[in-house]
Structure formats: C-alpha cells, structure tokens
Short mmCIF file of C-alpha atoms and ligand atoms in Angstrom, two decimals:
data_model
loop_
_atom_site.label_atom_id
_atom_site.label_comp_id
_atom_site.label_asym_id
_atom_site.label_seq_id
_atom_site.Cartn_x
_atom_site.Cartn_y
_atom_site.Cartn_z
CA MET A 1 0.00 0.00 0.00
CA ASP A 2 1.35 3.40 -1.01
CA PHE A 3 1.01 5.98 1.75
CA SER A 4 2.83 8.82 0.09
CA PHE A 5 0.90 12.05 -0.18
CA THR A 6 0.54 14.09 -3.34
CA ASP A 7 2.12 17.55 -3.57
CA GLU A 8 -1.38 19.05 -3.28
CA GLN A 9 -2.05 17.14 -0.08
CA VAL A 10 1.26 18.23 1.41
CA ASP A 11 0.57 21.86 0.44
CA LEU A 12 -2.93 21.65 1.89
CA ARG A 13 -1.58 20.36 5.19
CA GLU A 14 0.90 23.23 5.31
CA MET A 15 -1.84 25.72 4.52
CA VAL A 16 -4.06 24.37 7.32
CA ILE A 17 -1.18 24.58 9.78
CA LYS A 18 -0.48 28.17 8.81
CA PHE A 19 -4.16 29.04 9.05
CA ALA A 20 -4.54 27.42 12.48
CA ARG A 21 -1.49 29.21 13.86
CA ASN A 22 -2.54 32.61 12.52
CA GLU A 23 -6.30 32.53 12.78
CA LEU A 24 -7.17 30.25 15.67
CA ASP A 25 -5.31 32.48 18.08
CA TYR A 26 -7.98 32.98 20.75
CA ASP A 27 -7.14 32.90 24.44
CA LEU A 28 -7.48 29.15 24.86
CA ALA A 29 -6.62 29.19 28.56
CA GLU A 30 -9.63 31.43 29.15
CA TYR A 31 -11.97 29.32 27.01
CA ASP A 32 -10.63 26.20 28.73
CA LYS A 33 -11.31 27.69 32.17
CA ASN A 34 -14.83 28.78 31.23
CA GLY A 35 -15.73 25.69 29.24
CA GLU A 36 -16.74 27.94 26.37
CA PHE A 37 -17.23 26.87 22.76
CA PRO A 38 -15.05 28.98 20.37
CA LEU A 39 -17.82 29.87 17.94
CA GLU A 40 -15.80 32.45 16.04
CA ALA A 41 -13.04 29.90 15.42
CA TRP A 42 -15.68 27.39 14.28
CA ARG A 43 -16.94 29.94 11.75
CA LYS A 44 -13.42 30.59 10.48
CA CYS A 45 -12.88 26.84 10.02
CA ALA A 46 -16.19 26.63 8.16
CA GLU A 47 -15.11 29.46 5.86
CA MET A 48 -11.98 27.46 5.08
CA GLN A 49 -14.32 24.58 4.15
CA PHE A 50 -12.90 22.20 6.74
CA LEU A 51 -16.43 21.08 7.65
CA GLY A 52 -17.42 20.28 4.10
CA LEU A 53 -14.25 18.99 2.53
CA PRO A 54 -15.36 15.41 1.76
CA PHE A 55 -18.83 16.27 0.43
CA ASP A 56 -19.91 16.79 -3.16
CA GLU A 57 -19.67 20.29 -4.53
CA GLU A 58 -23.40 20.34 -5.32
CA TYR A 59 -24.04 20.35 -1.56
CA GLY A 60 -21.45 23.02 -0.90
CA GLY A 61 -18.62 20.61 -0.18
CA GLY A 62 -15.05 20.42 -1.38
CA GLY A 63 -15.32 17.05 -3.13
CA SER A 64 -12.12 15.68 -1.69
CA ASP A 65 -11.30 12.14 -0.65
CA PHE A 66 -11.27 10.76 2.88
CA LEU A 67 -7.50 10.56 3.18
CA THR A 68 -7.23 14.27 2.36
CA MET A 69 -9.89 15.09 4.95
CA SER A 70 -8.02 12.97 7.48
CA LEU A 71 -4.87 14.88 6.67
CA VAL A 72 -6.64 18.19 7.30
CA LEU A 73 -7.87 16.90 10.65
CA ASN A 74 -4.32 15.78 11.38
CA ALA A 75 -3.02 19.28 10.60
CA LEU A 76 -5.64 20.79 12.92
CA GLY A 77 -4.68 18.37 15.70
CA TYR A 78 -1.10 19.49 15.19
CA ALA A 79 -1.47 23.26 14.92
CA CYS A 80 -4.64 23.96 16.90
CA LYS A 81 -4.15 23.37 20.60
CA ASP A 82 -7.88 23.31 21.19
CA ALA A 83 -8.67 19.60 20.89
CA GLY A 84 -12.27 20.41 21.83
CA LEU A 85 -12.73 22.50 18.69
CA VAL A 86 -11.04 19.84 16.55
CA HIS A 87 -13.34 17.16 17.98
CA ALA A 88 -16.42 19.33 17.34
CA ILE A 89 -15.32 19.74 13.71
CA ALA A 90 -14.76 15.99 13.34
CA THR A 91 -18.24 15.28 14.75
CA GLN A 92 -19.82 17.65 12.23
CA VAL A 93 -18.00 15.92 9.36
CA LEU A 94 -18.98 12.47 10.65
CA CYS A 95 -22.65 13.49 10.87
CA GLY A 96 -22.38 14.67 7.27
CA MET A 97 -20.90 11.32 6.25
CA GLN A 98 -23.86 9.48 7.79
CA ILE A 99 -26.22 11.71 5.84
CA ARG A 100 -24.23 11.18 2.65
CA MET A 101 -24.32 7.39 3.07
CA PHE A 102 -27.83 6.85 4.37
CA GLY A 103 -29.86 10.03 3.87
CA SER A 104 -32.44 10.39 1.09
CA GLU A 105 -31.71 12.88 -1.69
CA GLU A 106 -34.14 15.27 -0.04
CA GLN A 107 -32.32 14.95 3.30
CA LYS A 108 -28.96 15.48 1.62
CA GLN A 109 -30.22 18.66 0.00
CA LYS A 110 -31.73 19.84 3.23
CA TYR A 111 -28.88 19.11 5.62
CA LEU A 112 -25.55 18.78 3.79
CA PRO A 113 -25.22 22.45 2.80
CA ASP A 114 -25.63 23.35 6.51
CA VAL A 115 -23.06 20.73 7.51
CA CYS A 116 -20.59 22.25 5.06
CA SER A 117 -21.23 25.89 5.86
CA GLY A 118 -21.28 25.25 9.61
CA LYS A 119 -24.38 27.47 9.87
CA LYS A 120 -26.01 24.63 11.71
CA ILE A 121 -24.24 22.47 14.24
CA PHE A 122 -24.81 18.71 14.08
CA ALA A 123 -24.59 15.96 16.69
CA GLN A 124 -25.13 12.22 16.83
CA ALA A 125 -26.84 10.67 19.84
CA ILE A 126 -26.38 7.02 20.68
CA THR A 127 -25.17 6.77 24.30
CA GLU A 128 -27.72 6.80 27.10
CA PRO A 129 -27.36 7.13 30.87
CA ASP A 130 -27.57 3.33 31.24
CA SER A 131 -25.97 2.16 28.00
CA GLY A 132 -22.63 3.24 26.60
CA SER A 133 -20.35 0.40 25.51
CA ASP A 134 -23.41 -1.79 25.07
CA ALA A 135 -24.85 0.95 22.90
CA LEU A 136 -27.40 -1.16 21.08
CA SER A 137 -29.15 -2.05 24.34
CA MET A 138 -30.49 1.51 24.29
CA ARG A 139 -33.94 2.19 25.68
CA SER A 140 -35.02 5.34 23.83
CA ARG A 141 -38.18 4.47 21.91
CA ALA A 142 -39.57 5.88 18.69
CA THR A 143 -43.15 4.68 18.44
CA TRP A 144 -45.19 4.94 15.25
CA ASN A 145 -48.47 6.75 15.90
CA GLY A 146 -49.98 6.81 12.44
CA ASP A 147 -48.63 10.24 11.42
CA GLY A 148 -45.01 9.77 12.36
CA TYR A 149 -42.98 8.70 15.38
CA LEU A 150 -43.12 9.82 18.98
CA LEU A 151 -39.66 9.82 20.51
CA ASN A 152 -39.11 9.23 24.22
CA GLY A 153 -35.82 8.79 26.03
CA THR A 154 -32.60 10.38 27.20
CA LYS A 155 -29.19 10.55 25.54
CA MET A 156 -25.95 11.21 27.42
CA PHE A 157 -22.52 12.82 26.79
CA ILE A 158 -23.57 13.95 23.31
CA THR A 159 -20.84 15.96 21.59
CA ASN A 160 -22.19 19.30 20.31
CA GLY A 161 -25.49 18.28 21.97
CA PRO A 162 -26.10 21.45 24.03
CA ILE A 163 -25.53 23.71 21.00
CA ALA A 164 -26.77 21.46 18.20
CA ASP A 165 -29.31 22.57 15.61
CA VAL A 166 -29.76 19.04 14.25
CA VAL A 167 -29.25 15.76 16.08
CA ILE A 168 -29.12 12.32 14.49
CA VAL A 169 -30.81 10.19 17.15
CA PHE A 170 -30.75 6.40 17.40
CA ALA A 171 -33.81 4.80 19.03
CA VAL A 172 -35.64 1.50 19.27
CA THR A 173 -38.52 1.16 16.83
CA ASP A 174 -39.16 -2.57 17.27
CA PRO A 175 -38.31 -3.94 20.71
CA ASP A 176 -39.22 -7.49 19.64
CA LYS A 177 -36.41 -7.63 17.15
CA LYS A 178 -32.81 -8.21 18.08
CA THR A 179 -30.73 -5.04 18.04
CA LEU A 180 -29.72 -5.34 14.42
CA GLY A 181 -33.28 -4.94 13.16
CA GLY A 182 -34.95 -3.08 15.98
CA ILE A 183 -33.17 0.26 15.98
CA SER A 184 -33.75 3.22 13.67
CA CYS A 185 -32.23 6.59 13.12
CA CYS A 186 -33.94 9.98 12.85
CA PHE A 187 -33.28 13.69 12.60
CA VAL A 188 -34.40 15.84 15.52
CA GLU A 189 -34.15 19.59 15.10
CA LYS A 190 -33.76 22.31 17.69
CA GLY A 191 -37.19 23.57 18.66
CA PHE A 192 -39.05 20.28 18.11
CA ALA A 193 -41.73 19.89 20.77
CA GLY A 194 -40.57 17.81 23.72
CA PHE A 195 -36.87 18.12 22.82
CA GLN A 196 -34.71 19.53 25.59
CA GLN A 197 -30.97 20.26 25.36
CA CYS A 198 -29.44 20.31 28.84
CA ASN A 199 -26.48 22.40 29.97
CA PRO A 200 -22.99 21.24 29.02
CA ILE A 201 -21.46 18.66 31.35
CA LYS A 202 -18.27 19.76 33.11
CA LYS A 203 -15.35 17.52 32.17
CA MET A 204 -11.69 17.04 33.11
CA GLY A 205 -10.57 17.84 29.55
CA LEU A 206 -11.88 18.81 26.13
CA THR A 207 -13.56 21.59 28.05
CA THR A 208 -14.42 23.74 25.03
CA LEU A 209 -16.27 20.79 23.52
CA GLN A 210 -19.91 20.94 24.51
CA ASN A 211 -21.18 17.58 25.75
CA GLY A 212 -24.59 17.16 27.25
CA GLU A 213 -27.72 15.28 28.00
CA LEU A 214 -30.60 15.39 25.52
CA VAL A 215 -34.13 14.63 26.65
CA PHE A 216 -36.96 13.59 24.35
CA ASP A 217 -40.39 13.69 25.91
CA ALA A 218 -43.07 12.61 23.41
CA CYS A 219 -41.11 14.45 20.73
CA PRO A 220 -42.97 14.16 17.40
CA ILE A 221 -40.78 13.06 14.47
CA PRO A 222 -42.25 13.47 10.96
CA PRO A 223 -41.88 10.31 8.82
CA GLY A 224 -39.60 12.23 6.44
CA ASN A 225 -37.09 12.62 9.27
CA LEU A 226 -36.25 8.92 9.41
CA MET A 227 -32.70 8.40 8.10
CA GLY A 228 -32.40 5.21 6.08
CA LYS A 229 -35.07 2.57 6.53
CA GLU A 230 -36.86 1.59 9.71
CA GLY A 231 -34.72 -1.01 11.46
CA GLN A 232 -31.49 0.08 9.71
CA GLY A 233 -30.12 1.91 12.77
CA GLY A 234 -27.91 -0.93 14.01
CA MET A 235 -26.19 -1.18 10.66
CA ILE A 236 -25.86 2.58 10.31
CA PHE A 237 -24.25 2.59 13.75
CA ASN A 238 -21.72 -0.06 12.72
CA GLU A 239 -20.80 1.74 9.52
CA SER A 240 -20.52 5.08 11.30
CA MET A 241 -18.26 3.69 13.99
CA GLU A 242 -15.90 2.34 11.35
CA TRP A 243 -15.62 5.75 9.69
CA GLU A 244 -15.27 7.47 13.06
CA ARG A 245 -12.52 5.14 14.27
CA SER A 246 -10.71 5.64 10.98
CA PHE A 247 -11.00 9.41 11.24
CA LEU A 248 -10.60 10.72 14.82
CA PRO A 249 -7.14 9.17 15.34
CA ALA A 250 -5.80 11.40 12.55
CA ALA A 251 -6.27 14.40 14.87
CA HIS A 252 -4.59 12.56 17.74
CA LEU A 253 -1.53 11.89 15.59
CA GLY A 254 -1.29 15.63 14.94
CA THR A 255 -1.37 16.31 18.67
CA MET A 256 1.25 13.62 19.29
CA GLU A 257 3.52 15.24 16.73
CA ARG A 258 3.18 18.68 18.35
CA VAL A 259 3.73 17.28 21.85
CA LEU A 260 6.80 15.37 20.65
CA GLU A 261 8.31 18.47 19.04
CA THR A 262 7.65 20.53 22.17
CA SER A 263 9.24 17.84 24.32
CA ILE A 264 12.33 17.50 22.09
CA ARG A 265 12.82 21.27 22.20
CA TYR A 266 12.56 21.26 25.96
CA ALA A 267 14.87 18.25 26.35
CA LYS A 268 17.54 20.10 24.36
CA GLU A 269 17.19 23.38 26.24
CA ARG A 270 16.75 22.21 29.82
CA LYS A 271 20.02 21.59 31.61
CA SER A 272 20.59 19.33 34.58
CA PHE A 273 23.85 18.07 36.05
CA GLY A 274 25.69 20.17 33.49
CA GLN A 275 24.05 18.81 30.36
CA SER A 276 20.81 18.81 28.41
CA ILE A 277 18.26 16.46 29.95
CA GLY A 278 17.88 14.89 26.47
CA LYS A 279 21.33 13.38 27.00
CA PHE A 280 19.98 11.23 29.83
CA GLN A 281 18.84 7.95 28.43
CA SER A 282 15.72 7.73 30.56
CA VAL A 283 14.59 10.98 28.95
CA SER A 284 15.73 10.24 25.40
CA ASN A 285 14.15 6.78 25.54
CA LYS A 286 10.82 8.41 26.27
CA LEU A 287 11.26 10.66 23.24
CA ALA A 288 12.27 7.73 21.05
CA GLU A 289 9.16 5.86 22.23
CA MET A 290 7.03 8.88 21.36
CA LYS A 291 8.49 8.93 17.87
CA MET A 292 7.90 5.19 17.44
CA ARG A 293 4.26 5.53 18.49
CA LEU A 294 3.78 8.43 16.11
CA GLU A 295 5.27 6.70 13.09
CA LEU A 296 3.49 3.37 13.74
CA GLY A 297 0.25 5.20 14.38
CA LYS A 298 0.51 6.96 11.02
CA LEU A 299 0.83 3.64 9.20
CA ILE A 300 -2.39 2.18 10.57
CA CYS A 301 -4.28 5.47 10.33
CA TRP A 302 -3.40 6.18 6.70
CA LYS A 303 -4.02 2.53 5.88
CA ALA A 304 -7.55 2.67 7.28
CA ALA A 305 -8.27 5.93 5.45
CA THR A 306 -6.89 4.53 2.19
CA LEU A 307 -9.03 1.39 2.52
CA LYS A 308 -12.10 3.56 3.03
CA ASP A 309 -11.20 5.60 -0.06
CA GLN A 310 -10.94 2.35 -2.01
CA GLY A 311 -14.49 1.50 -0.93
CA LYS A 312 -13.22 -1.35 1.22
CA ARG A 313 -14.06 -2.29 4.75
CA ALA A 314 -11.60 -1.33 7.51
CA THR A 315 -13.34 -2.76 10.56
CA LEU A 316 -10.25 -4.38 11.99
CA GLU A 317 -7.83 -1.63 10.93
CA SER A 318 -10.04 1.11 12.38
CA SER A 319 -10.33 -0.71 15.71
CA ILE A 320 -6.59 -1.34 15.90
CA GLY A 321 -5.88 2.28 14.93
CA LYS A 322 -8.39 3.70 17.39
CA LEU A 323 -7.05 1.59 20.25
CA PHE A 324 -3.38 2.01 19.47
CA ILE A 325 -3.39 5.72 18.71
CA SER A 326 -5.65 6.80 21.59
CA GLU A 327 -3.56 4.87 24.11
CA CYS A 328 -0.38 6.23 22.52
CA LEU A 329 -1.73 9.77 22.72
CA LYS A 330 -2.40 9.37 26.45
CA GLN A 331 1.03 7.87 27.10
CA THR A 332 2.76 10.52 24.97
CA CYS A 333 1.09 13.35 26.88
CA LEU A 334 1.91 11.72 30.21
CA ASP A 335 5.56 11.30 29.17
CA ALA A 336 5.66 14.91 27.98
CA VAL A 337 4.52 16.16 31.38
CA GLN A 338 7.25 14.03 32.99
CA ILE A 339 9.94 15.34 30.65
CA HIS A 340 8.89 18.91 31.47
CA GLY A 341 9.16 18.16 35.18
CA GLY A 342 7.44 20.69 37.45
CA TYR A 343 6.84 22.99 34.50
CA GLY A 344 4.91 20.26 32.76
CA TYR A 345 2.51 20.23 35.67
CA THR A 346 1.77 23.95 35.34
CA THR A 347 -1.01 25.32 33.17
CA GLU A 348 1.43 27.83 31.63
CA TYR A 349 3.25 25.15 29.64
CA GLU A 350 -0.05 23.79 28.27
CA ILE A 351 1.06 20.15 28.28
CA GLU A 352 -1.24 19.37 31.20
CA ARG A 353 -4.19 20.38 29.02
CA ASP A 354 -3.12 17.98 26.29
CA LEU A 355 -2.94 15.24 28.92
CA ARG A 356 -6.42 16.07 30.27
CA ASP A 357 -7.79 16.12 26.71
CA SER A 358 -6.09 12.86 25.75
CA VAL A 359 -7.90 10.67 28.28
CA ALA A 360 -11.25 11.04 26.49
CA ALA A 361 -9.81 9.51 23.32
CA THR A 362 -9.67 6.13 25.05
CA ILE A 363 -13.36 6.41 25.99
CA TYR A 364 -15.39 7.94 23.14
CA SER A 365 -16.09 6.10 19.91
CA GLY A 366 -15.85 2.80 21.82
CA THR A 367 -13.56 2.42 24.83
CA SER A 368 -10.15 0.77 24.58
CA GLU A 369 -11.59 -2.31 26.28
CA LEU A 370 -14.26 -2.55 23.59
CA GLN A 371 -11.64 -2.28 20.84
CA TYR A 372 -9.73 -5.17 22.45
CA ASN A 373 -12.98 -7.16 22.36
CA ILE A 374 -13.55 -6.40 18.68
CA ILE A 375 -9.99 -7.34 17.74
CA SER A 376 -10.26 -10.55 19.77
CA ARG A 377 -13.53 -11.50 18.07
CA TRP A 378 -11.74 -10.90 14.77
CA LEU A 379 -9.17 -13.43 15.86
CA GLY A 380 -11.96 -15.94 16.39
CA LEU A 381 -11.76 -15.74 20.20
CA MET B 1 -18.35 -24.30 -4.19
CA GLU B 2 -21.72 -22.65 -4.73
CA ILE B 3 -22.24 -19.15 -3.29
CA LYS B 4 -24.69 -20.56 -0.77
CA ASP B 5 -22.28 -23.22 0.46
CA THR B 6 -19.41 -20.77 0.75
CA ILE B 7 -21.53 -18.46 2.89
CA LYS B 8 -22.85 -21.29 4.99
CA SER B 9 -19.40 -22.63 5.60
CA PHE B 10 -18.19 -19.19 6.77
CA ILE B 11 -21.10 -18.82 9.17
CA MET B 12 -20.67 -22.34 10.52
CA THR B 13 -16.94 -22.02 11.11
CA GLU B 14 -16.58 -18.36 12.07
CA LEU B 15 -19.84 -17.37 13.72
CA LEU B 16 -21.29 -20.63 14.93
CA ALA B 17 -18.26 -22.69 15.86
CA GLU B 18 -18.67 -22.05 19.59
CA LYS B 19 -22.36 -22.85 19.55
CA GLY B 20 -21.74 -26.38 18.27
CA LEU B 21 -24.70 -26.40 15.87
CA GLY B 22 -24.43 -29.33 13.47
CA SER B 23 -26.30 -27.85 10.54
CA LEU B 24 -27.76 -24.68 9.16
CA ALA B 25 -30.70 -24.63 6.77
CA ASP B 26 -30.91 -22.08 3.97
CA ALA B 27 -33.94 -20.40 5.49
CA ASP B 28 -32.89 -20.51 9.16
CA PRO B 29 -33.17 -17.04 10.73
CA LEU B 30 -29.74 -15.61 11.41
CA ILE B 31 -30.47 -12.21 12.88
CA ASP B 32 -33.63 -12.82 14.90
CA SER B 33 -31.98 -15.91 16.36
CA GLY B 34 -28.87 -13.93 17.37
CA ILE B 35 -26.53 -16.08 15.24
CA ILE B 36 -25.43 -12.85 13.58
CA ASP B 37 -24.96 -10.03 16.08
CA SER B 38 -23.53 -6.56 15.55
CA PHE B 39 -19.97 -7.89 15.39
CA GLY B 40 -20.96 -10.90 13.28
CA ILE B 41 -22.51 -8.71 10.63
CA MET B 42 -19.26 -6.78 10.18
CA ALA B 43 -17.23 -9.99 9.97
CA LEU B 44 -19.69 -11.44 7.48
CA MET B 45 -19.70 -8.34 5.29
CA SER B 46 -15.91 -8.18 5.26
CA PHE B 47 -15.86 -11.82 4.20
CA LEU B 48 -18.47 -11.38 1.45
CA GLU B 49 -16.84 -8.25 0.05
CA GLU B 50 -13.43 -9.82 -0.12
CA LYS B 51 -14.46 -13.29 -1.26
CA PHE B 52 -16.83 -12.16 -4.00
CA SER B 53 -15.14 -8.82 -4.84
CA ILE B 54 -18.29 -6.82 -4.20
CA GLN B 55 -19.20 -3.74 -2.17
CA ILE B 56 -22.26 -3.68 0.03
CA ALA B 57 -23.37 -0.15 0.84
CA GLY B 58 -26.21 2.31 1.42
CA ASP B 59 -29.66 0.82 0.85
CA GLU B 60 -28.28 -2.71 0.77
CA LEU B 61 -27.15 -2.43 4.38
CA ILE B 62 -30.45 -3.56 5.82
CA PRO B 63 -30.94 -6.49 8.20
CA GLU B 64 -33.43 -8.12 5.79
CA ASN B 65 -30.60 -8.79 3.34
CA PHE B 66 -28.81 -10.87 5.97
CA GLU B 67 -31.83 -12.62 7.44
CA SER B 68 -30.91 -16.09 6.16
CA VAL B 69 -28.32 -17.87 4.04
CA MET B 70 -30.86 -17.71 1.22
CA ARG B 71 -31.20 -13.93 1.41
CA ILE B 72 -27.46 -13.36 1.67
CA SER B 73 -26.83 -15.62 -1.34
CA ALA B 74 -29.45 -13.72 -3.35
CA LEU B 75 -27.76 -10.41 -2.51
CA VAL B 76 -24.33 -11.75 -3.46
CA ALA B 77 -25.64 -13.33 -6.68
CA GLN B 78 -27.29 -10.08 -7.69
CA LYS B 79 -24.16 -8.09 -6.93
CA THR B 80 -21.77 -10.44 -8.70
CA GLU B 81 -24.03 -10.41 -11.76
CA CYS B 82 -23.98 -6.62 -11.69
CA SER B 83 -20.21 -6.50 -11.43
CA LEU B 84 -19.91 -8.96 -14.34
CA GLY B 85 -22.26 -6.73 -16.32
CA VAL B 86 -24.79 -9.58 -16.75
C1 LIG C 401 -15.70 13.44 25.29
C2 LIG C 401 -16.77 12.46 24.99
C3 LIG C 401 -17.53 12.62 23.85
C4 LIG C 401 -18.58 11.74 23.57
N1 LIG C 401 -19.38 11.98 22.48
C5 LIG C 401 -20.46 11.17 22.24
C6 LIG C 401 -21.35 11.45 21.16
O1 LIG C 401 -21.17 12.41 20.41
N2 LIG C 401 -22.41 10.63 20.97
C7 LIG C 401 -22.65 9.56 21.77
O2 LIG C 401 -23.62 8.86 21.53
N3 LIG C 401 -21.83 9.27 22.82
C8 LIG C 401 -20.74 10.05 23.07
N4 LIG C 401 -19.90 9.79 24.14
C9 LIG C 401 -20.17 8.65 25.00
C10 LIG C 401 -19.18 7.52 24.81
O3 LIG C 401 -19.36 6.91 23.57
C11 LIG C 401 -19.36 6.53 25.98
O4 LIG C 401 -18.96 7.21 27.15
C12 LIG C 401 -18.55 5.26 25.80
O5 LIG C 401 -19.08 4.51 24.75
C13 LIG C 401 -18.50 4.43 27.08
O6 LIG C 401 -19.77 4.23 27.61
P1 LIG C 401 -20.05 4.49 29.18
O7 LIG C 401 -19.52 5.84 29.49
O8 LIG C 401 -21.48 4.23 29.43
O9 LIG C 401 -19.17 3.43 29.93
P2 LIG C 401 -19.55 1.90 30.20
O10 LIG C 401 -20.02 1.27 28.97
O11 LIG C 401 -20.44 1.83 31.39
O12 LIG C 401 -18.13 1.31 30.57
C14 LIG C 401 -17.52 1.46 31.85
C15 LIG C 401 -16.21 0.67 31.84
O13 LIG C 401 -16.49 -0.73 31.63
C16 LIG C 401 -15.80 -1.21 30.49
N5 LIG C 401 -16.62 -2.19 29.80
C17 LIG C 401 -17.93 -2.11 29.46
N6 LIG C 401 -18.30 -3.19 28.76
C18 LIG C 401 -17.20 -3.96 28.62
C19 LIG C 401 -16.93 -5.20 27.98
N7 LIG C 401 -17.86 -5.87 27.30
N8 LIG C 401 -15.66 -5.68 28.03
C20 LIG C 401 -14.70 -5.01 28.70
N9 LIG C 401 -14.89 -3.85 29.32
C21 LIG C 401 -16.12 -3.32 29.29
C22 LIG C 401 -15.57 0.03 29.64
O14 LIG C 401 -14.48 -0.17 28.73
C23 LIG C 401 -15.28 1.07 30.69
O15 LIG C 401 -13.95 0.99 31.10
C24 LIG C 401 -18.83 10.65 24.43
C25 LIG C 401 -18.04 10.47 25.57
C26 LIG C 401 -17.03 11.36 25.86
C27 LIG C 401 -16.21 11.16 27.09
#
C-alpha cells in the first residue's frame, strides 16, 4: 500500500497549519477555564471549508477524498491546541458522512449544505445514561403513531449536543427484534416539541467541547425525518463507527507530533547536572518511544483511510488504529509532562491540558476495552 | 463451491463454531436468532466483500438482506451479476 501524499495534499496540510497558527489564536486558557465553545473559530474553520471537505460540490462541499480530509484533521490536531474544537469539527464531518451514506436525496439537500457551511451544528446521539459500551441495548423508543414517530428517552454525553441545531438520534422502533433490526435513526431539530438540550457537562478535559444530556419527551418526528429505513439503525451505527474510528485518530496523531516536538525542544534546552536532559537515556528513551508511536500510528491510520477511499471495509484496521493511537496519545502526553518536570505540571506550559484532553480519546467512539474485544472477536476468540 | 455453500461454511466455522450447531438450513433465521450479532454482521460483510469482490453499501445495508443464508446468497448473486455486467 502506497502511503505517500501528493504535492497538493502536502501543500494543503501546510496551509491548514499556517491558518490554524494565525487565525485560531484565541485565548485558549480562558476558554478552557470557562468551558466555552469557540464559535468564532468554528466559523473561520467553516469558511476554510474544513467542515465540508469530503462532500460533493453540489451540496457546498469540497469534493475531496477521505485521506485528504483525514490529513486536514491531522493538521488541525497538530497546529490547533484546542482539541475540543477539533473534535467538534470531526463530529460535524462524521454526521455529514452518515447523511451522505444513508440520507435520502431530499435529506442530503436539506442538511448537507448546513453541515458544510457550519451554519447549523450537528450531533449524533447514541449513548444513554444506562448504556454506553453496550450501545445497542439503548432504551429510547420511537413509536409509530400513524402520522409519524413519537420519541421518548434520554441521551448522554452527546458531543455538540447542548448547542446542536440538528441531532441524528438512534432509538428502538421494534423492541421485539434483536438489536440489528430493531433500531432506527432519525433527525431531531432544535425547537421540536418535547426536545430539551441540557447544559454542558463539566469535564476534566476537552472543556471547550460541549457535551450534554438530551431529553426527548413525546417528541414528534415526521416520517420524512427517518434516516435510512426503519430497522437500519444498528447497521448505520456499525458503519458510522468504522468511519469514526478511521477518522478521529488522525487528529490525535497531529497532537502527538506537536507534543513530541515541544518535548524535544525542551529536552535540548533544559540543563541538569551540566548537560541537556535529552542526553539522559531515561529521557531520550521516552522521546524515542514517542516517535515510534507516532510513526506506527501513522501507518495504521493512513491505511484505514486509504481502505475507506478504495471502498473497502476497515473494521479491523479502524479498531486497531483507534485503540493504538488513543492509548499512545495518552502515554505521549503523560511522558511529555514528565519530561517537562514541574513545569509540565503547570497550566502555563499547556502540556497538562493535552494530557487532560487525551484521556477522552480512550473512551469515546468505543472504549479501549471494547476495541480489544472487537480485535479478539476478529481473531476468532 | 456454490455461493450458498461458501456463505454457509463461513457462518458455521466463524460465527457458529462455539455454539456447536451441526447444521444450518438455507432459510434458518440468522439475525432474529442472534446467530449474527452486531460484530458478526461486520465480519460477514468483510468476508463477502473480499471473497466475492463486491461492495455492500447504502440501501443494501439492511438487516433483511442478511436474514438467512438464502437472502445473503441472493444479494451476493445479484451483486456479482452486476459487477460482471450480466
Ligand atoms: C468526550 C466524549 C464525547 C462523547 N461523544 C459522544 C457522542 O457524540 N455521541 C454519543 O452517543 N456518545 C458520546 N460519548 C459517550 C461515549 O461513547 C461513551 O462514554 C462510551 O461509549 C463508554 O460508555 P459508558 O460511558 O457508558 O461506559 P460503560 O459502557 O459503562 O463502561 C464502563 C467501563 O467498563 C468497560 N466495559 C464495558 N463493557 C465492557 C466489555 N464488554 N468488556 C470489557 N470492558 C467493558 C468500559 O471499557 C469502561 O472501562 C462521548 C463520551 C465522551 C467522554
């Protein structure tokens, strides 16, 4: 498999890095402290077409392939220190991909231009207070009442949820069927009767990302708001997870690269016992490990993206990539704090924020434990 | 091997091995019976796509298409005919 990037892709990555450094220059420490969503930065990213890159031009998209989009996300993870913003962008793109794959033509025309322009914020709601890893055991019910569906239930931890204009909600439509045929997917829009968006949940990291509980109390869903067919939700979920696990790690690799560079710089500058700390093997080994994780992570990430571009399945590759890269990100950030010593523990050096942000990567989109389970099942265990 | 037998053999060895079922009829329910769960469906689709050089996407990704060996074979037959331009 050839992982080399074209000149255009390399130039695009450089352009995104330059843009992020120059334009996404808000006071992140302040936003982090207040748990505030950087709306202006979101708009700037939308203007640059980061939200619409992989979608057809007729819907306002950039018409690029998945690998290129992954590379843009990677550049953002590298040059934008706000992992919350980067995750919000990725969620918007992933919602658009679901619509592209499973939405009707009418739904594509209605929603995709808003995905691309960022005028509306999108979210996808699967997790519930009592079901996360075992997502398909969800209890939210969409009941047919002759005119449409009535949606009842609660969703939890939903990224972009508190500020979303459109939410793709998964709910049970046929409790008698096993999960694969009993779940469906629908669009719920801000302002629908019985739809309540709760306040953002306070978190240890990714504080600018708005995560919250969504409550549906006899919320009427018009029949035209069903995405895909009734009973297709379980399969839409599977497909979406594969795209998501192929995509989000690209951002984490960007962060790992930035954290590595920062740590190398520090290891060269900081003196102890008359020499740079990078000369001590217990420090340089950590840096070498960081580099190994980064380079190995790139291989599996670009492989998964390339498979997806070829129209192939990447179930195993996306699980391996998601597990490996998220755990590597966490370890890399932890090692970076250690290399920076006391300074690494201060907010001023900003590494502690990367560490706080990194932990979530091993939880969302299927925990590390779940990825081990998937890989083991793949091995016939 | 016929399409049907190839599919059956995959299900028997990869998805049913632990359950020790001796046989599988063409019309036996696979999804409602839990033989194919949310992991099994991904494994099965990966197998079908690679083995028969097809892509299953969009509207075809519905549980009904994977309900039984018969339905899966019909989907594969239709897709392989399409890709051969028949
Ligand atoms: C920042 C963030 C963003 C998120 N965004 C979204 C979103 O946009 N949409 C959405 O729907 N959800 C979202 N989530 C929810 C996320 O997907 C769930 O938190 C995750 O799937 C885990 O579910 P849980 O929290 O209920 O933990 P549980 O499932 O209760 O798991 C608790 C622990 O048990 C382990 N465990 C559970 N089952 C098994 C098993 N079979 N084998 C081994 N170990 C197991 C888990 O790995 C974990 O360590 C987000 C979460 C976070 C933190």
